[in-house]
Coordinates of C-alpha atoms and ligand atoms in Angstrom, one line a residue:
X1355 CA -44.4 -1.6 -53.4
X1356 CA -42.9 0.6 -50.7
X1357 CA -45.0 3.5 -50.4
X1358 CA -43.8 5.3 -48.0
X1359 CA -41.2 6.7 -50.9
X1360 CA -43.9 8.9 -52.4
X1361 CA -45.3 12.0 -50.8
X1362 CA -48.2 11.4 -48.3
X1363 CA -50.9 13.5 -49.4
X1364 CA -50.2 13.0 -53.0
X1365 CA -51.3 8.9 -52.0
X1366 CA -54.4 9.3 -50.2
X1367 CA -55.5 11.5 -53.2
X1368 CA -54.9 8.9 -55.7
X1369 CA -56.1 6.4 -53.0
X1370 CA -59.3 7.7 -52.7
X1371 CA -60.2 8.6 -56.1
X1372 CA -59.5 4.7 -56.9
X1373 CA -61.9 3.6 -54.5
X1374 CA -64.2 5.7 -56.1
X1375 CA -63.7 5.3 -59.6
X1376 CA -64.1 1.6 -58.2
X1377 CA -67.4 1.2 -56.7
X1378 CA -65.7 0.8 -53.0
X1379 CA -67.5 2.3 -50.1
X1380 CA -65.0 1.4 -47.6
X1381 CA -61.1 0.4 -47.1
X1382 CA -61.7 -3.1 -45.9
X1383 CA -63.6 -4.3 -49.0
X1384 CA -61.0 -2.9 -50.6
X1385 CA -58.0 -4.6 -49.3
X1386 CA -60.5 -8.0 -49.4
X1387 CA -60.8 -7.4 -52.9
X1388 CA -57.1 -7.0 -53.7
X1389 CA -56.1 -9.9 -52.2
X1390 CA -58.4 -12.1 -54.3
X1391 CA -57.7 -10.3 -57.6
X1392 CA -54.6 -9.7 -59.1
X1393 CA -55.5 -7.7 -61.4
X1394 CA -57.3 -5.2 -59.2
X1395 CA -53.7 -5.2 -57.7
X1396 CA -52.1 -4.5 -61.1
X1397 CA -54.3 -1.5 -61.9
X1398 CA -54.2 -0.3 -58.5
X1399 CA -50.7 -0.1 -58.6
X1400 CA -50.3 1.4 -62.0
X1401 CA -53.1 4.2 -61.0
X1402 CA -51.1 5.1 -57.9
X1403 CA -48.2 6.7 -59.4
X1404 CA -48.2 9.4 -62.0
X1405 CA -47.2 8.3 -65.1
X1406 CA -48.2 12.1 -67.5
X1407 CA -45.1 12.2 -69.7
X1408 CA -44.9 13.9 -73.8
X1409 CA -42.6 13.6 -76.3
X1410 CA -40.2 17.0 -76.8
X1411 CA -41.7 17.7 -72.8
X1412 CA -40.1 21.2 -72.2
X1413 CA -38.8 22.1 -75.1
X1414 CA -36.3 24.1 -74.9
X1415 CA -34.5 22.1 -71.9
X1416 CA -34.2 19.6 -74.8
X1417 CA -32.8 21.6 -77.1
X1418 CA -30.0 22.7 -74.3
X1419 CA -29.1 19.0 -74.0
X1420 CA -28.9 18.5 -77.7
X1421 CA -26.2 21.2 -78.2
X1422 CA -24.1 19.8 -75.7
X1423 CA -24.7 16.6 -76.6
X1424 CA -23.6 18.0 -80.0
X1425 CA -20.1 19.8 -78.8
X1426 CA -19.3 16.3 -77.4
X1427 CA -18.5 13.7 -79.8
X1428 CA -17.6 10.6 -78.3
X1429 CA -17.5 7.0 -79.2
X1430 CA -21.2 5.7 -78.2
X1431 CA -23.4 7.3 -76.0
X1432 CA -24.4 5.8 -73.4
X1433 CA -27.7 7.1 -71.6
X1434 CA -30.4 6.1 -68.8
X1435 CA -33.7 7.3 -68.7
X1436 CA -35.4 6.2 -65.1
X1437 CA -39.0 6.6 -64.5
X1438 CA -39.6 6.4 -68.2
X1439 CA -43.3 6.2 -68.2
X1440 CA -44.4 5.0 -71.4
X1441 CA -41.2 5.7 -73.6
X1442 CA -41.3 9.2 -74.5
X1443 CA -38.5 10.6 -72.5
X1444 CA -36.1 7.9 -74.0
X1445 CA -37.7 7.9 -77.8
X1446 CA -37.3 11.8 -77.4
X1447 CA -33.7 11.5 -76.2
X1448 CA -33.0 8.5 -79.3
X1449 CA -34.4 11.0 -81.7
X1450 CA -31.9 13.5 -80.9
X1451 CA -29.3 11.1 -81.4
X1452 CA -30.8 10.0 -84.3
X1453 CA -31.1 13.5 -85.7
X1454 CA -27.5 14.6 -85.1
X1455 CA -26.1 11.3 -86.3
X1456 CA -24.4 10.2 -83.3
X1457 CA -24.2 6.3 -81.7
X1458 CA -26.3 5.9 -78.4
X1459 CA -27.8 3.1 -76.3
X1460 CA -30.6 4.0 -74.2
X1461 CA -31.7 2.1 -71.0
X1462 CA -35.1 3.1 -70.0
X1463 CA -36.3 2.0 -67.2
X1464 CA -39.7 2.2 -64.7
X1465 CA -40.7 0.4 -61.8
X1466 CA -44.7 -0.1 -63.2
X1467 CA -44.9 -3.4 -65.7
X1468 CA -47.8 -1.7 -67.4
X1469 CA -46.0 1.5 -68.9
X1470 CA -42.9 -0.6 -69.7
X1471 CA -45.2 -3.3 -71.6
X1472 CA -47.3 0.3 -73.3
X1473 CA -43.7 1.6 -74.0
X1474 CA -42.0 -1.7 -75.6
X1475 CA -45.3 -1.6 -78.1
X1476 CA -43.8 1.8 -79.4
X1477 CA -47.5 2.6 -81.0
X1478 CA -48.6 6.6 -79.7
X1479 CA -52.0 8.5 -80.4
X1480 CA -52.4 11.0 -82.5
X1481 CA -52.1 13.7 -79.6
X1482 CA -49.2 12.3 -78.1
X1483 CA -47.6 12.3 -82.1
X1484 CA -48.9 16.3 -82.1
X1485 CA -46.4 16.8 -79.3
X1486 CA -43.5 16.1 -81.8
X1487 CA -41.8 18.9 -83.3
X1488 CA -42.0 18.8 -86.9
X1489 CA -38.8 18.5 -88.2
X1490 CA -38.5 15.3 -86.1
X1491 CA -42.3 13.7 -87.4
X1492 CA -40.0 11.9 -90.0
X1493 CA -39.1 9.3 -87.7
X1494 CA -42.4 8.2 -86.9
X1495 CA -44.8 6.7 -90.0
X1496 CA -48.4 5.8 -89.8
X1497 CA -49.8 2.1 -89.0
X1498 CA -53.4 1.2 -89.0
X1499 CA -54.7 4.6 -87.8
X1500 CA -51.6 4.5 -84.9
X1501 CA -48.1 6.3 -85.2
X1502 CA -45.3 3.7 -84.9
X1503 CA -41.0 4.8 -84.6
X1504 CA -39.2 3.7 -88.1
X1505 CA -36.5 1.8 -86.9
X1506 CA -33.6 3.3 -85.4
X1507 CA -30.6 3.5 -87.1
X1508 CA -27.7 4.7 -85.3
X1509 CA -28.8 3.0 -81.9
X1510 CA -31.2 1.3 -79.7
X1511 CA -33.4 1.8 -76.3
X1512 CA -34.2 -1.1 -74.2
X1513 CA -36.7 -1.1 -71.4
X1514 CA -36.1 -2.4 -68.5
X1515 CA -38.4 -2.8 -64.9
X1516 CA -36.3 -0.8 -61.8
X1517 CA -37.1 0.8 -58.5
X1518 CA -34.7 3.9 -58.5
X1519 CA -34.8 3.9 -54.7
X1520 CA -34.8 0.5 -53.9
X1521 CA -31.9 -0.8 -56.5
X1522 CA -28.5 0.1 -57.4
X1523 CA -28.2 2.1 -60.9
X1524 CA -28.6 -0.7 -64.0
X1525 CA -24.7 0.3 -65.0
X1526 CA -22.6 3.7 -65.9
X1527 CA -23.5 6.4 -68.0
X1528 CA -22.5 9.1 -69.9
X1529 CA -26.1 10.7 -68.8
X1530 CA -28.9 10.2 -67.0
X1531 CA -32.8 11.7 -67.6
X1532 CA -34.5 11.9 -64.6
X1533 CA -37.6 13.9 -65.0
X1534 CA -40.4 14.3 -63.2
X1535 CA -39.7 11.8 -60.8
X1536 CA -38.2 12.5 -57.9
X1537 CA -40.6 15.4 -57.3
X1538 CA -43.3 12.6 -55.8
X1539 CA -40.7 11.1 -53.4
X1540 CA -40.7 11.9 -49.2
X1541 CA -37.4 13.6 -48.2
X1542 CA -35.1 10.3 -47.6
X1543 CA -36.5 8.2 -50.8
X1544 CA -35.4 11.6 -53.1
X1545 CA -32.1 11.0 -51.2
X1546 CA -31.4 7.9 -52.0
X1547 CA -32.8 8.1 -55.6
X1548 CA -30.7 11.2 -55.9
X1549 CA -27.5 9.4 -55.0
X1550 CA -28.0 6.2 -57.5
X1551 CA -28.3 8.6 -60.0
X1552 CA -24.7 10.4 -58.9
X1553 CA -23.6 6.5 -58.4
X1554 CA -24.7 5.9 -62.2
X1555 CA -22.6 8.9 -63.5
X1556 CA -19.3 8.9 -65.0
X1557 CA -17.5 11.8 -64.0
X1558 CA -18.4 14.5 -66.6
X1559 CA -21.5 12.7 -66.9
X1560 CA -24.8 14.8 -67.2
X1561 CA -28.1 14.7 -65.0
X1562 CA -31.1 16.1 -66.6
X1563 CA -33.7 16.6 -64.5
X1564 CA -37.3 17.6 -64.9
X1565 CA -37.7 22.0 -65.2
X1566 CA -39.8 21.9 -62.2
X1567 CA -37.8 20.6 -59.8
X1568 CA -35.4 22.3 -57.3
X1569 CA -32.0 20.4 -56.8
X1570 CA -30.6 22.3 -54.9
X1571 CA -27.4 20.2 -53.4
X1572 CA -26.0 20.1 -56.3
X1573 CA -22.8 21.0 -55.2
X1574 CA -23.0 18.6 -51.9
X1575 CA -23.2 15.9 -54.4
X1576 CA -20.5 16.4 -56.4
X1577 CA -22.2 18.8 -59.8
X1578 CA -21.6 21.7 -61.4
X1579 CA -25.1 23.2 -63.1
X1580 CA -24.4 23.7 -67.2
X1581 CA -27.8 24.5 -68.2
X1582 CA -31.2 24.9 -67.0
X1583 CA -31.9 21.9 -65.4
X1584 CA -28.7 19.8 -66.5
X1585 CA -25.8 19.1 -64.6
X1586 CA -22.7 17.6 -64.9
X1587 CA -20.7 15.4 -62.2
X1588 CA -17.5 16.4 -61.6
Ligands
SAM1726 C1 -44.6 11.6 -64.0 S1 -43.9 10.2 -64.7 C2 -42.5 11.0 -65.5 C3 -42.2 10.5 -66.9 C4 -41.1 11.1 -67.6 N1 -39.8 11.0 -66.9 C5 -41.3 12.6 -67.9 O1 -40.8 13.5 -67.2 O2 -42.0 12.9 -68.9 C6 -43.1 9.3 -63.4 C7 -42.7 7.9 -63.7 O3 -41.9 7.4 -62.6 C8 -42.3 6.1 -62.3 N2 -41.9 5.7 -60.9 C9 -42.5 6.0 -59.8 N3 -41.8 5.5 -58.7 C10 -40.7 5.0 -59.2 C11 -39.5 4.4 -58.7 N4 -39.5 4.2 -57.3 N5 -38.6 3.9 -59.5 C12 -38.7 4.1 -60.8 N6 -39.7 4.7 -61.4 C13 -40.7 5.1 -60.7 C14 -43.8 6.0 -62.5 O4 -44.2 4.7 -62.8 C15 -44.0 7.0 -63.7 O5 -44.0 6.3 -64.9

């Protein structure tokens, strides 16, 4: 894991509350203990990124990419969703799809093995189910005290491990979420993570990217803004 991609002081926050919330007085005993237990190493590197995602997250963001999903019929969509978390950016996106009818393949994909492994399960808590807008709550249906997605029906999501800064996009698509991501990264990982997501574009293709974050050379790399937090590539 290449850590100097993520913001500094964001790190030795999450550092030292591990160490904590681990029983470890000092660094060395630390890095001992990591090398001897690969687990340690597993959790450790799960708990050093931020992995807070919600189903529907931002509203109305949402609701600006379903209508222009929905004045742009095309064959099959094709979508990524990179830094996917445990699925609910790319179940959020399918239900869209699902809702207006249309085909779609989504490629979800995260560079932690433990969200990916949480998000191929497809089982969510009750709060994370809350989140869901009622009208879409049809989708979903109730297992053993845990809310599971029916199956799809007018396409499918696969997940997929992938360092956004580190390798090239996983194909070409008609649009790419990106939320909540590139916000952690130092100035020259958010550049490089920024141009494999141009790279995965088509040109028209849209970039969604999280309602916090600023983006603003837009036009330096080649998009036009269409709605809060979306752009298209020219
Ligand atoms: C804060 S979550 C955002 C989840 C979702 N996109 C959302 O906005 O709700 C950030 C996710 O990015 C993942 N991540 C961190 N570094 C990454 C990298 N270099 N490549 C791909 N994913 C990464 C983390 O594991 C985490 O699951």
């Amino acid at each position: 894991m290449d850590l100097t991609m993520y913001k500094r002081a964001q790190l030795e926050r999450r550092l030292a509350s591990f160490l904590q919330r681990e029983g470890f007085s000092n660094a060395h005993a630390f890095i001992v203990a990591l090398r001897q237990e690969p687990s340690l190493y597993r959790r450790f590197h799960t708990y050093l990124t931020i992995h807070v995602t919600d189903f529907f997250r931002d509203l109305p963001y949402w609701m600006h990419l379903k209508q222009i999903i929905a004045h742009h019929p095309q064959k099959q969509w094709s979508l990524w969703s990179a830094g996917c978390s445990w699925g609910a950016e790319p179940v959020t996106a399918a239900l869209i799809f699902e809702d207006l009818a249309l085909p779609y393949h989504i490629k979800a994909t995260d560079s932690d093995d433990i969200v990916l492994e949480q998000a191929r399960q497809g089982v969510y808590a009750e709060d994370s189910y809350q989140k869901v807008p009622s009208n879409y709550r049809r989708f979903f249906r109730l297992h053993n005290d845990q809310w599971r997605l029916k199956p799809l029906t007018h396409g499918t999501i696969s997940y997929l491990r992938h360092d956004l800064v580190h390798q090239p996009p996983p194909g070409t698509f008609d649009a790419v979420i990106c939320r909540n991501l590139i916000i952690y990264f130092e100035p020259p990982a958010r550049s490089r993570a920024l141009a494999n997501l141009q790279l995965a574009l088509r040109p028209g293709g849209l970039l969604f990217l999280g309602a916090t974050e600023t983006f603003l050379e837009y036009h330096e790399l080649g998009f036009s803004p269409l709605a809060p937090s979306i752009y298209q590539k020219d």
